[in-house]
Amino acid sequence: MTDAAQPEEQEGYEKTAFTADRIPRQAPPPPKGKLGKLGEAFDMARLPWGHYVGINPSEFEYEYFGEWYRDYEYMGEQDFHDFNHLNELRWSKFVDEDVGLIFRFFRFWFVVVSHGFSFIGPGGGKGGGWFFSAIAFVLLLIVIIGEILHPGSGSFFDLALVPLTVFAVCGLATICKILFEKYSIRFYKSNQNWSDDVAFCRRSGLVKSFQGNFPFYEFDAFIEMSADMKGNQYHTLKVRHRYPQFSKDKRSGLPLEFTFPTDTGSIAERYAMWDMLSRFMDVSQPLPDIPRLEPFRHLDPTTRAFDEVGKRGRPATYWRDLYASVDEKELTRLRWEHHEKVNAAPWGSRPDLMAQSVPGYEDSYTAEPEDVNAYTHAPTKNVRFVERPEAASPESQSDRNDTSH
């Protein structure tokens, strides 16, 4: 894609590894709409490069139901390293399973039924089985009252057969859910394969895909907005290749892009996701300090050096010890406490390093609110939109060479 001067090879990383202060000179992006970019009308904001805030999205620090720890405790460090979609080498975006479509079909419905009718819900709470059983209990009372008022209308067992069947189905679903959660890890450990061929690769600085491999600095992050028929807004972080003429899918014609969903519904969380992904790819930065990456911090050269001099400021097993002792109620409290921290961070109006490297790059930028969550509001006098300040010239300007595609 480019013949840019590359940073000197660091120990443990390839010469193509990415650092924010060594972004090479690149070609201008194609004119808007020329290639029919999907979703262009719904792009609310293009997020800036560099100038990290250093805050991770809430769900990556305090995962729902502690799923990462359950997997890690069962598998051990080495197996979890390969099973996990995220390690010190790559952030995988594609999973393939060694199972057929028929198996997947029946598994899907097995999970829907067993989890939907179980008495046990997510995190050990009450599941849908209680709702269906309550309806069945009311029906059973109606049947009993009817039998009392009109004796001989039918045998008690025949009249109560439907409610009793609901009780039995919910009880069986509960057993199936318990067995599934106990043994599914063992199954996925053998059959779920996170791909190294479709991934954001830290040590090489490349984004690998079925359309080819491209430097990370050739991608841009966008907040994409969609709405349903009721007017409810949904916001997604899209990481899209800047030069789709070289990477669009040959069959569908769609541009190369990756979606990074976040469960907590503020736009600031999407900014935090991009910040974390950028720091993950930047080998001048330690790995993001999140639970899923903690077991592998010593395997990454930059992170190991960072931790050895005490800059992390936490025990080596901080997240492991926390999840071993915390319950879901406490995790929820910590998650929302961190969510407030994410919302209060200074995401808006930061300089964009990429504007120094891509001619015409600033033309695709529009003013953003100081509080990025205000994107969800209709324009009012209470929302202050500001221009993004110009980025300072990089220290390594001499290492930038003009390139063309």
mmCIF file of C-alpha atoms in Angstrom:
data_model
loop_
_atom_site.group_PDB
_atom_site.id
_atom_site.type_symbol
_atom_site.label_atom_id
_atom_site.label_comp_id
_atom_site.label_asym_id
_atom_site.label_seq_id
_atom_site.Cartn_x
_atom_site.Cartn_y
_atom_site.Cartn_z
ATOM 1 C CA MET A 1 0.000 0.000 0.000
ATOM 2 C CA THR A 2 2.712 2.515 0.921
ATOM 3 C CA ASP A 3 6.470 2.739 0.634
ATOM 4 C CA ALA A 4 6.856 4.851 3.732
ATOM 5 C CA ALA A 5 9.968 4.978 5.812
ATOM 6 C CA GLN A 6 9.392 2.592 8.686
ATOM 7 C CA PRO A 7 10.475 3.030 12.294
ATOM 8 C CA GLU A 8 13.558 1.209 13.409
ATOM 9 C CA GLU A 9 12.822 -2.331 14.536
ATOM 10 C CA GLN A 10 12.399 -2.593 18.285
ATOM 11 C CA GLU A 11 13.175 -5.709 20.207
ATOM 12 C CA GLY A 12 10.248 -8.103 19.917
ATOM 13 C CA TYR A 13 8.454 -6.072 17.224
ATOM 14 C CA GLU A 14 8.603 -5.988 13.447
ATOM 15 C CA LYS A 15 9.836 -2.985 11.475
ATOM 16 C CA THR A 16 6.254 -2.234 10.435
ATOM 17 C CA ALA A 17 5.085 -1.903 14.074
ATOM 18 C CA PHE A 18 2.945 1.182 14.699
ATOM 19 C CA THR A 19 3.785 4.167 16.896
ATOM 20 C CA ALA A 20 1.729 7.366 16.878
ATOM 21 C CA ASP A 21 4.774 9.641 16.525
ATOM 22 C CA ARG A 22 6.038 7.834 13.406
ATOM 23 C CA ILE A 23 3.006 7.958 11.101
ATOM 24 C CA PRO A 24 4.326 8.180 7.518
ATOM 25 C CA ARG A 25 3.142 10.512 4.778
ATOM 26 C CA GLN A 26 0.235 8.992 2.838
ATOM 27 C CA ALA A 27 -1.939 9.594 -0.202
ATOM 28 C CA PRO A 28 -5.086 11.743 -0.020
ATOM 29 C CA PRO A 29 -8.300 9.822 0.584
ATOM 30 C CA PRO A 30 -10.627 9.350 -2.393
ATOM 31 C CA PRO A 31 -13.379 11.963 -2.867
ATOM 32 C CA LYS A 32 -16.422 11.427 -0.700
ATOM 33 C CA GLY A 33 -19.058 9.246 -2.271
ATOM 34 C CA LYS A 34 -16.960 8.318 -5.307
ATOM 35 C CA LEU A 35 -16.777 4.708 -4.217
ATOM 36 C CA GLY A 36 -20.228 4.609 -2.687
ATOM 37 C CA LYS A 37 -19.040 4.312 0.891
ATOM 38 C CA LEU A 38 -21.698 2.506 2.878
ATOM 39 C CA GLY A 39 -23.230 4.478 5.713
ATOM 40 C CA GLU A 40 -21.518 7.775 4.876
ATOM 41 C CA ALA A 41 -24.682 9.755 5.557
ATOM 42 C CA PHE A 42 -24.823 8.382 9.089
ATOM 43 C CA ASP A 43 -21.204 9.052 10.109
ATOM 44 C CA MET A 44 -21.519 11.510 12.994
ATOM 45 C CA ALA A 45 -17.848 11.948 13.796
ATOM 46 C CA ARG A 46 -14.401 10.857 12.747
ATOM 47 C CA LEU A 47 -12.346 10.262 15.873
ATOM 48 C CA PRO A 48 -8.851 11.746 16.226
ATOM 49 C CA TRP A 49 -5.540 9.898 16.073
ATOM 50 C CA GLY A 50 -3.033 10.061 18.927
ATOM 51 C CA HIS A 51 -3.239 12.219 22.062
ATOM 52 C CA TYR A 52 -4.428 9.290 24.140
ATOM 53 C CA VAL A 53 -6.655 9.823 27.147
ATOM 54 C CA GLY A 54 -5.670 6.443 28.586
ATOM 55 C CA ILE A 55 -9.111 5.320 29.765
ATOM 56 C CA ASN A 56 -10.570 1.954 28.766
ATOM 57 C CA PRO A 57 -14.243 1.234 28.033
ATOM 58 C CA SER A 58 -16.167 0.124 31.112
ATOM 59 C CA GLU A 59 -17.126 -3.343 29.936
ATOM 60 C CA PHE A 60 -13.482 -4.268 29.251
ATOM 61 C CA GLU A 61 -12.455 -3.416 32.807
ATOM 62 C CA TYR A 62 -15.491 -4.802 34.608
ATOM 63 C CA GLU A 63 -16.897 -7.562 32.428
ATOM 64 C CA TYR A 64 -20.434 -8.778 32.884
ATOM 65 C CA PHE A 65 -20.609 -11.928 34.992
ATOM 66 C CA GLY A 66 -16.786 -12.220 35.060
ATOM 67 C CA GLU A 67 -16.751 -14.375 31.928
ATOM 68 C CA TRP A 68 -13.046 -13.853 31.260
ATOM 69 C CA TYR A 69 -12.113 -15.144 34.738
ATOM 70 C CA ARG A 70 -14.350 -18.197 34.436
ATOM 71 C CA ASP A 71 -12.624 -19.126 31.175
ATOM 72 C CA TYR A 72 -9.154 -18.337 32.514
ATOM 73 C CA GLU A 73 -9.653 -20.328 35.718
ATOM 74 C CA TYR A 74 -10.810 -23.393 33.794
ATOM 75 C CA MET A 75 -8.229 -23.291 30.988
ATOM 76 C CA GLY A 76 -5.078 -21.976 32.570
ATOM 77 C CA GLU A 77 -2.825 -19.308 31.094
ATOM 78 C CA GLN A 78 -1.567 -21.063 27.947
ATOM 79 C CA ASP A 79 -4.891 -22.397 26.704
ATOM 80 C CA PHE A 80 -6.629 -19.130 27.558
ATOM 81 C CA HIS A 81 -3.964 -17.285 25.533
ATOM 82 C CA ASP A 82 -4.930 -19.178 22.387
ATOM 83 C CA PHE A 83 -8.681 -19.339 23.106
ATOM 84 C CA ASN A 84 -9.065 -15.645 23.870
ATOM 85 C CA HIS A 85 -9.821 -13.196 21.066
ATOM 86 C CA LEU A 86 -7.377 -10.773 22.660
ATOM 87 C CA ASN A 87 -3.766 -11.359 23.673
ATOM 88 C CA GLU A 88 -0.425 -9.541 23.463
ATOM 89 C CA LEU A 89 -0.094 -10.445 19.767
ATOM 90 C CA ARG A 90 -3.458 -9.708 18.180
ATOM 91 C CA TRP A 91 -7.021 -8.523 18.609
ATOM 92 C CA SER A 92 -8.902 -11.074 16.532
ATOM 93 C CA LYS A 93 -12.065 -10.090 14.664
ATOM 94 C CA PHE A 94 -13.104 -13.447 13.221
ATOM 95 C CA VAL A 95 -13.873 -16.826 14.736
ATOM 96 C CA ASP A 96 -14.388 -20.121 13.008
ATOM 97 C CA GLU A 97 -15.673 -23.328 14.548
ATOM 98 C CA ASP A 98 -14.952 -26.914 13.597
ATOM 99 C CA VAL A 99 -18.657 -27.775 13.532
ATOM 100 C CA GLY A 100 -21.267 -28.086 10.799
ATOM 101 C CA LEU A 101 -24.255 -25.849 10.065
ATOM 102 C CA ILE A 102 -26.740 -28.462 11.315
ATOM 103 C CA PHE A 103 -24.995 -28.583 14.680
ATOM 104 C CA ARG A 104 -24.965 -24.788 14.891
ATOM 105 C CA PHE A 105 -28.692 -24.661 14.100
ATOM 106 C CA PHE A 106 -29.654 -27.105 16.849
ATOM 107 C CA ARG A 107 -27.230 -25.514 19.321
ATOM 108 C CA PHE A 108 -28.788 -22.100 18.697
ATOM 109 C CA TRP A 109 -32.277 -23.328 19.551
ATOM 110 C CA PHE A 110 -30.985 -25.375 22.474
ATOM 111 C CA VAL A 111 -29.483 -22.227 23.986
ATOM 112 C CA VAL A 112 -32.606 -20.155 23.283
ATOM 113 C CA VAL A 113 -34.902 -22.675 24.976
ATOM 114 C CA SER A 114 -32.664 -23.668 27.875
ATOM 115 C CA HIS A 115 -31.701 -20.104 28.769
ATOM 116 C CA GLY A 116 -35.113 -18.584 28.050
ATOM 117 C CA PHE A 117 -37.101 -21.034 30.204
ATOM 118 C CA SER A 118 -34.539 -21.561 32.954
ATOM 119 C CA PHE A 119 -35.258 -20.570 36.542
ATOM 120 C CA ILE A 120 -31.690 -19.227 36.688
ATOM 121 C CA GLY A 121 -30.993 -15.999 34.825
ATOM 122 C CA PRO A 122 -27.768 -14.172 33.919
ATOM 123 C CA GLY A 123 -25.424 -13.683 36.841
ATOM 124 C CA GLY A 124 -27.375 -16.106 39.013
ATOM 125 C CA GLY A 125 -30.536 -13.983 39.063
ATOM 126 C CA LYS A 126 -34.064 -15.060 38.296
ATOM 127 C CA GLY A 127 -34.667 -16.361 34.794
ATOM 128 C CA GLY A 128 -37.645 -16.527 32.468
ATOM 129 C CA GLY A 129 -38.758 -19.789 34.038
ATOM 130 C CA TRP A 130 -40.208 -17.877 36.973
ATOM 131 C CA PHE A 131 -42.311 -15.739 34.635
ATOM 132 C CA PHE A 132 -43.724 -18.699 32.733
ATOM 133 C CA SER A 133 -44.246 -20.631 35.950
ATOM 134 C CA ALA A 134 -46.130 -17.703 37.487
ATOM 135 C CA ILE A 135 -48.502 -17.721 34.523
ATOM 136 C CA ALA A 136 -48.881 -21.480 34.892
ATOM 137 C CA PHE A 137 -49.565 -21.121 38.613
ATOM 138 C CA VAL A 138 -52.318 -18.570 37.942
ATOM 139 C CA LEU A 139 -53.847 -20.913 35.382
ATOM 140 C CA LEU A 140 -53.655 -23.753 37.881
ATOM 141 C CA LEU A 141 -55.519 -21.654 40.476
ATOM 142 C CA ILE A 142 -58.197 -20.844 37.936
ATOM 143 C CA VAL A 143 -58.529 -24.547 37.153
ATOM 144 C CA ILE A 144 -58.829 -25.448 40.847
ATOM 145 C CA ILE A 145 -61.407 -22.723 41.508
ATOM 146 C CA GLY A 146 -63.377 -23.832 38.459
ATOM 147 C CA GLU A 147 -63.344 -27.429 39.665
ATOM 148 C CA ILE A 148 -64.570 -26.344 43.105
ATOM 149 C CA LEU A 149 -67.398 -24.267 41.660
ATOM 150 C CA HIS A 150 -68.341 -26.844 39.050
ATOM 151 C CA PRO A 151 -67.508 -30.318 40.333
ATOM 152 C CA GLY A 152 -67.202 -33.062 37.788
ATOM 153 C CA SER A 153 -66.163 -30.798 34.897
ATOM 154 C CA GLY A 154 -63.057 -32.901 34.444
ATOM 155 C CA SER A 155 -60.392 -34.741 36.345
ATOM 156 C CA PHE A 156 -57.982 -32.595 38.284
ATOM 157 C CA PHE A 157 -54.979 -34.120 36.538
ATOM 158 C CA ASP A 158 -56.347 -33.440 33.056
ATOM 159 C CA LEU A 159 -57.154 -29.839 33.951
ATOM 160 C CA ALA A 160 -53.767 -29.248 35.538
ATOM 161 C CA LEU A 161 -51.758 -30.964 32.813
ATOM 162 C CA VAL A 162 -50.716 -27.764 31.000
ATOM 163 C CA PRO A 163 -49.483 -25.891 34.106
ATOM 164 C CA LEU A 164 -47.660 -28.977 35.345
ATOM 165 C CA THR A 165 -46.029 -29.367 31.928
ATOM 166 C CA VAL A 166 -44.760 -25.767 32.132
ATOM 167 C CA PHE A 167 -43.210 -26.480 35.543
ATOM 168 C CA ALA A 168 -41.516 -29.596 34.150
ATOM 169 C CA VAL A 169 -40.211 -27.821 31.028
ATOM 170 C CA CYS A 170 -38.751 -24.959 33.077
ATOM 171 C CA GLY A 171 -37.121 -27.402 35.477
ATOM 172 C CA LEU A 172 -35.590 -29.357 32.595
ATOM 173 C CA ALA A 173 -34.424 -26.107 30.962
ATOM 174 C CA THR A 174 -32.718 -25.129 34.214
ATOM 175 C CA ILE A 175 -30.810 -28.422 34.319
ATOM 176 C CA CYS A 176 -29.797 -28.051 30.657
ATOM 177 C CA LYS A 177 -28.581 -24.483 31.256
ATOM 178 C CA ILE A 178 -26.451 -25.581 34.224
ATOM 179 C CA LEU A 179 -24.910 -28.408 32.201
ATOM 180 C CA PHE A 180 -24.329 -26.128 29.201
ATOM 181 C CA GLU A 181 -22.508 -23.508 31.257
ATOM 182 C CA LYS A 182 -20.430 -26.186 32.946
ATOM 183 C CA TYR A 183 -19.305 -28.005 29.819
ATOM 184 C CA SER A 184 -19.512 -25.376 27.048
ATOM 185 C CA ILE A 185 -16.061 -24.031 27.917
ATOM 186 C CA ARG A 186 -14.636 -27.493 27.385
ATOM 187 C CA PHE A 187 -16.365 -27.671 24.001
ATOM 188 C CA TYR A 188 -15.306 -24.204 22.844
ATOM 189 C CA LYS A 189 -11.747 -24.820 23.974
ATOM 190 C CA SER A 190 -11.512 -27.584 21.377
ATOM 191 C CA ASN A 191 -13.617 -26.118 18.571
ATOM 192 C CA GLN A 192 -13.608 -22.308 18.696
ATOM 193 C CA ASN A 193 -10.658 -20.850 16.826
ATOM 194 C CA TRP A 194 -9.983 -17.127 16.890
ATOM 195 C CA SER A 195 -8.300 -16.251 13.626
ATOM 196 C CA ASP A 196 -4.834 -14.711 13.321
ATOM 197 C CA ASP A 197 -5.688 -13.946 9.679
ATOM 198 C CA VAL A 198 -8.443 -11.415 10.492
ATOM 199 C CA ALA A 199 -7.024 -9.366 13.310
ATOM 200 C CA PHE A 200 -5.358 -6.162 14.498
ATOM 201 C CA CYS A 201 -1.772 -7.321 15.031
ATOM 202 C CA ARG A 202 0.305 -5.378 17.562
ATOM 203 C CA ARG A 203 3.790 -6.627 16.761
ATOM 204 C CA SER A 204 3.533 -6.075 13.007
ATOM 205 C CA GLY A 205 1.301 -2.986 13.031
ATOM 206 C CA LEU A 206 -0.881 -4.618 10.367
ATOM 207 C CA VAL A 207 -4.618 -5.113 10.124
ATOM 208 C CA LYS A 208 -5.153 -8.494 8.510
ATOM 209 C CA SER A 209 -8.286 -9.343 6.562
ATOM 210 C CA PHE A 210 -9.603 -11.539 3.771
ATOM 211 C CA GLN A 211 -9.147 -8.553 1.428
ATOM 212 C CA GLY A 212 -5.459 -8.231 2.283
ATOM 213 C CA ASN A 213 -3.164 -6.870 4.984
ATOM 214 C CA PHE A 214 -2.956 -3.118 5.533
ATOM 215 C CA PRO A 215 -1.065 -0.790 7.926
ATOM 216 C CA PHE A 216 -3.058 0.273 10.955
ATOM 217 C CA TYR A 217 -2.469 3.963 10.172
ATOM 218 C CA GLU A 218 -4.530 3.549 6.985
ATOM 219 C CA PHE A 219 -7.709 3.097 9.036
ATOM 220 C CA ASP A 220 -9.986 5.717 10.542
ATOM 221 C CA ALA A 221 -12.529 5.435 13.329
ATOM 222 C CA PHE A 222 -16.067 6.738 12.986
ATOM 223 C CA ILE A 223 -19.091 6.934 15.241
ATOM 224 C CA GLU A 224 -21.945 5.643 13.103
ATOM 225 C CA MET A 225 -25.533 6.434 14.025
ATOM 226 C CA SER A 226 -28.631 4.474 13.078
ATOM 227 C CA ALA A 227 -32.238 4.791 14.215
ATOM 228 C CA ASP A 228 -35.234 2.500 14.412
ATOM 229 C CA MET A 229 -38.829 3.264 13.465
ATOM 230 C CA LYS A 230 -39.490 4.724 16.920
ATOM 231 C CA GLY A 231 -36.646 7.217 16.615
ATOM 232 C CA ASN A 232 -34.318 5.449 19.049
ATOM 233 C CA GLN A 233 -30.672 6.112 18.212
ATOM 234 C CA TYR A 234 -27.935 3.488 18.155
ATOM 235 C CA HIS A 235 -24.253 4.349 17.960
ATOM 236 C CA THR A 236 -21.480 2.058 16.794
ATOM 237 C CA LEU A 237 -17.715 2.406 16.510
ATOM 238 C CA LYS A 238 -16.614 1.586 12.963
ATOM 239 C CA VAL A 239 -12.941 1.275 12.034
ATOM 240 C CA ARG A 240 -12.808 1.696 8.251
ATOM 241 C CA HIS A 241 -10.008 1.497 5.697
ATOM 242 C CA ARG A 242 -9.294 4.950 4.279
ATOM 243 C CA TYR A 243 -8.545 3.685 0.752
ATOM 244 C CA PRO A 244 -11.452 1.360 -0.135
ATOM 245 C CA GLN A 245 -10.414 1.245 -3.787
ATOM 246 C CA PHE A 246 -7.710 -1.172 -2.635
ATOM 247 C CA SER A 247 -9.626 -3.138 -0.017
ATOM 248 C CA LYS A 248 -13.329 -3.361 -0.800
ATOM 249 C CA ASP A 249 -14.840 -6.824 -0.988
ATOM 250 C CA LYS A 250 -14.768 -8.072 -4.608
ATOM 251 C CA ARG A 251 -18.083 -9.891 -4.283
ATOM 252 C CA SER A 252 -20.170 -7.412 -2.317
ATOM 253 C CA GLY A 253 -18.325 -4.203 -3.205
ATOM 254 C CA LEU A 254 -18.474 -3.120 0.449
ATOM 255 C CA PRO A 255 -15.552 -1.247 2.020
ATOM 256 C CA LEU A 256 -13.282 -2.965 4.526
ATOM 257 C CA GLU A 257 -14.426 -2.025 8.011
ATOM 258 C CA PHE A 258 -14.617 -3.550 11.471
ATOM 259 C CA THR A 259 -17.246 -3.026 14.147
ATOM 260 C CA PHE A 260 -16.319 -2.670 17.814
ATOM 261 C CA PRO A 261 -19.543 -2.882 19.823
ATOM 262 C CA THR A 262 -19.825 -1.653 23.393
ATOM 263 C CA ASP A 263 -22.675 -2.564 25.725
ATOM 264 C CA THR A 264 -22.765 0.613 27.787
ATOM 265 C CA GLY A 265 -24.722 3.138 25.792
ATOM 266 C CA SER A 266 -22.784 6.400 25.743
ATOM 267 C CA ILE A 267 -20.781 7.828 22.860
ATOM 268 C CA ALA A 268 -17.878 8.457 25.249
ATOM 269 C CA GLU A 269 -17.555 4.668 25.604
ATOM 270 C CA ARG A 270 -16.999 4.460 21.832
ATOM 271 C CA TYR A 271 -14.245 7.057 22.116
ATOM 272 C CA ALA A 272 -12.724 4.969 24.913
ATOM 273 C CA MET A 273 -12.839 1.879 22.697
ATOM 274 C CA TRP A 274 -10.912 3.655 19.926
ATOM 275 C CA ASP A 275 -8.439 4.995 22.494
ATOM 276 C CA MET A 276 -7.854 1.472 23.813
ATOM 277 C CA LEU A 277 -7.504 -0.073 20.345
ATOM 278 C CA SER A 278 -5.005 2.630 19.347
ATOM 279 C CA ARG A 279 -2.919 2.070 22.486
ATOM 280 C CA PHE A 280 -3.061 -1.675 21.906
ATOM 281 C CA MET A 281 -1.567 -1.201 18.438
ATOM 282 C CA ASP A 282 0.974 1.463 19.495
ATOM 283 C CA VAL A 283 4.119 -0.397 20.619
ATOM 284 C CA SER A 284 5.422 2.721 22.375
ATOM 285 C CA GLN A 285 2.547 2.230 24.820
ATOM 286 C CA PRO A 286 2.078 -0.615 27.325
ATOM 287 C CA LEU A 287 -0.831 -2.943 26.740
ATOM 288 C CA PRO A 288 -4.148 -1.543 28.020
ATOM 289 C CA ASP A 289 -4.537 -2.509 31.661
ATOM 290 C CA ILE A 290 -7.631 -4.699 31.366
ATOM 291 C CA PRO A 291 -8.414 -8.155 32.801
ATOM 292 C CA ARG A 292 -8.147 -10.124 29.540
ATOM 293 C CA LEU A 293 -4.641 -8.840 28.851
ATOM 294 C CA GLU A 294 -3.248 -9.077 32.377
ATOM 295 C CA PRO A 295 -2.015 -12.697 32.064
ATOM 296 C CA PHE A 296 0.051 -11.717 28.999
ATOM 297 C CA ARG A 297 1.607 -8.416 30.076
ATOM 298 C CA HIS A 298 4.988 -10.055 30.715
ATOM 299 C CA LEU A 299 5.020 -11.387 27.125
ATOM 300 C CA ASP A 300 4.993 -7.924 25.543
ATOM 301 C CA PRO A 301 8.401 -6.149 25.585
ATOM 302 C CA THR A 302 7.131 -2.581 26.117
ATOM 303 C CA THR A 303 4.646 -3.636 28.786
ATOM 304 C CA ARG A 304 7.179 -5.807 30.590
ATOM 305 C CA ALA A 305 9.650 -2.912 30.799
ATOM 306 C CA PHE A 306 6.839 -0.594 31.948
ATOM 307 C CA ASP A 307 5.802 -2.971 34.743
ATOM 308 C CA GLU A 308 9.337 -3.826 35.862
ATOM 309 C CA VAL A 309 10.069 -0.216 36.793
ATOM 310 C CA GLY A 310 6.832 0.005 38.783
ATOM 311 C CA LYS A 311 4.905 2.337 36.451
ATOM 312 C CA ARG A 312 1.818 0.159 36.448
ATOM 313 C CA GLY A 313 1.294 0.772 40.154
ATOM 314 C CA ARG A 314 -0.648 -2.458 40.662
ATOM 315 C CA PRO A 315 0.185 -6.024 41.696
ATOM 316 C CA ALA A 316 0.879 -8.411 38.805
ATOM 317 C CA THR A 317 -2.382 -10.248 39.499
ATOM 318 C CA TYR A 318 -4.567 -7.237 40.320
ATOM 319 C CA TRP A 319 -7.485 -8.152 38.053
ATOM 320 C CA ARG A 320 -7.221 -11.858 38.770
ATOM 321 C CA ASP A 321 -7.465 -11.271 42.516
ATOM 322 C CA LEU A 322 -10.360 -8.832 42.110
ATOM 323 C CA TYR A 323 -12.481 -11.182 40.014
ATOM 324 C CA ALA A 324 -11.703 -14.126 42.294
ATOM 325 C CA SER A 325 -13.370 -12.353 45.217
ATOM 326 C CA VAL A 326 -16.005 -10.006 43.755
ATOM 327 C CA ASP A 327 -19.665 -10.799 43.064
ATOM 328 C CA GLU A 328 -21.807 -9.542 40.193
ATOM 329 C CA LYS A 329 -23.484 -6.884 42.322
ATOM 330 C CA GLU A 330 -20.114 -5.335 43.176
ATOM 331 C CA LEU A 331 -18.951 -5.639 39.559
ATOM 332 C CA THR A 332 -22.042 -3.724 38.448
ATOM 333 C CA ARG A 333 -21.287 -0.959 40.937
ATOM 334 C CA LEU A 334 -17.674 -0.727 39.805
ATOM 335 C CA ARG A 335 -18.709 -0.778 36.147
ATOM 336 C CA TRP A 336 -21.070 2.179 36.525
ATOM 337 C CA GLU A 337 -18.555 4.039 38.646
ATOM 338 C CA HIS A 338 -16.019 3.614 35.844
ATOM 339 C CA HIS A 339 -18.661 4.576 33.279
ATOM 340 C CA GLU A 340 -18.980 7.957 34.958
ATOM 341 C CA LYS A 341 -15.207 8.325 34.710
ATOM 342 C CA VAL A 342 -15.383 7.572 30.977
ATOM 343 C CA ASN A 343 -18.138 10.150 30.466
ATOM 344 C CA ALA A 344 -16.186 12.825 32.351
ATOM 345 C CA ALA A 345 -12.943 12.323 30.377
ATOM 346 C CA PRO A 346 -11.847 15.065 27.912
ATOM 347 C CA TRP A 347 -12.644 13.256 24.652
ATOM 348 C CA GLY A 348 -13.807 16.248 22.639
ATOM 349 C CA SER A 349 -11.767 18.738 20.633
ATOM 350 C CA ARG A 350 -8.373 17.001 20.766
ATOM 351 C CA PRO A 351 -5.761 17.516 18.030
ATOM 352 C CA ASP A 352 -5.568 14.898 15.288
ATOM 353 C CA LEU A 353 -2.079 13.644 14.400
ATOM 354 C CA MET A 354 -3.274 12.133 11.116
ATOM 355 C CA ALA A 355 -3.953 15.606 9.700
ATOM 356 C CA GLN A 356 -0.159 16.014 9.458
ATOM 357 C CA SER A 357 0.204 12.883 7.330
ATOM 358 C CA VAL A 358 -2.767 12.773 4.923
ATOM 359 C CA PRO A 359 -3.350 15.723 2.542
ATOM 360 C CA GLY A 360 -6.936 16.945 2.725
ATOM 361 C CA TYR A 361 -7.616 14.853 5.809
ATOM 362 C CA GLU A 362 -9.082 17.770 7.742
ATOM 363 C CA ASP A 363 -11.717 18.231 5.015
ATOM 364 C CA SER A 364 -13.570 15.190 6.354
ATOM 365 C CA TYR A 365 -13.730 16.676 9.852
ATOM 366 C CA THR A 366 -16.609 18.650 11.267
ATOM 367 C CA ALA A 367 -16.809 20.442 14.588
ATOM 368 C CA GLU A 368 -17.608 18.263 17.583
ATOM 369 C CA PRO A 369 -19.152 19.088 20.948
ATOM 370 C CA GLU A 370 -16.873 19.495 23.953
ATOM 371 C CA ASP A 371 -18.992 16.800 25.592
ATOM 372 C CA VAL A 372 -19.068 14.083 22.923
ATOM 373 C CA ASN A 373 -22.217 12.572 24.435
ATOM 374 C CA ALA A 374 -24.038 15.669 23.182
ATOM 375 C CA TYR A 375 -23.981 14.088 19.718
ATOM 376 C CA THR A 376 -27.170 12.330 20.801
ATOM 377 C CA HIS A 377 -28.973 15.646 21.305
ATOM 378 C CA ALA A 378 -30.577 17.769 18.669
ATOM 379 C CA PRO A 379 -28.511 20.946 18.039
ATOM 380 C CA THR A 380 -29.359 23.489 20.704
ATOM 381 C CA LYS A 381 -27.792 26.574 22.227
ATOM 382 C CA ASN A 382 -26.803 24.424 25.191
ATOM 383 C CA VAL A 383 -24.437 22.276 23.104
ATOM 384 C CA ARG A 384 -21.111 23.990 22.450
ATOM 385 C CA PHE A 385 -19.450 22.807 19.248
ATOM 386 C CA VAL A 386 -15.768 23.633 18.865
ATOM 387 C CA GLU A 387 -13.145 23.226 16.164
ATOM 388 C CA ARG A 388 -10.437 20.641 16.651
ATOM 389 C CA PRO A 389 -7.069 22.358 17.316
ATOM 390 C CA GLU A 390 -4.192 21.852 14.919
ATOM 391 C CA ALA A 391 -1.814 19.061 15.860
ATOM 392 C CA ALA A 392 1.784 19.893 16.649
ATOM 393 C CA SER A 393 4.313 18.816 14.056
ATOM 394 C CA PRO A 394 5.821 15.419 14.901
ATOM 395 C CA GLU A 395 9.368 15.305 16.196
ATOM 396 C CA SER A 396 10.412 12.825 13.506
ATOM 397 C CA GLN A 397 9.367 14.898 10.490
ATOM 398 C CA SER A 398 12.510 13.874 8.609
ATOM 399 C CA ASP A 399 11.383 10.251 8.699
ATOM 400 C CA ARG A 400 8.266 10.985 6.642
ATOM 401 C CA ASN A 401 8.434 10.329 2.924
ATOM 402 C CA ASP A 402 5.780 11.223 0.354
ATOM 403 C CA THR A 403 4.033 8.113 -0.962
ATOM 404 C CA SER A 404 1.331 7.362 -3.432
ATOM 405 C CA HIS A 405 -0.930 4.412 -4.138
#
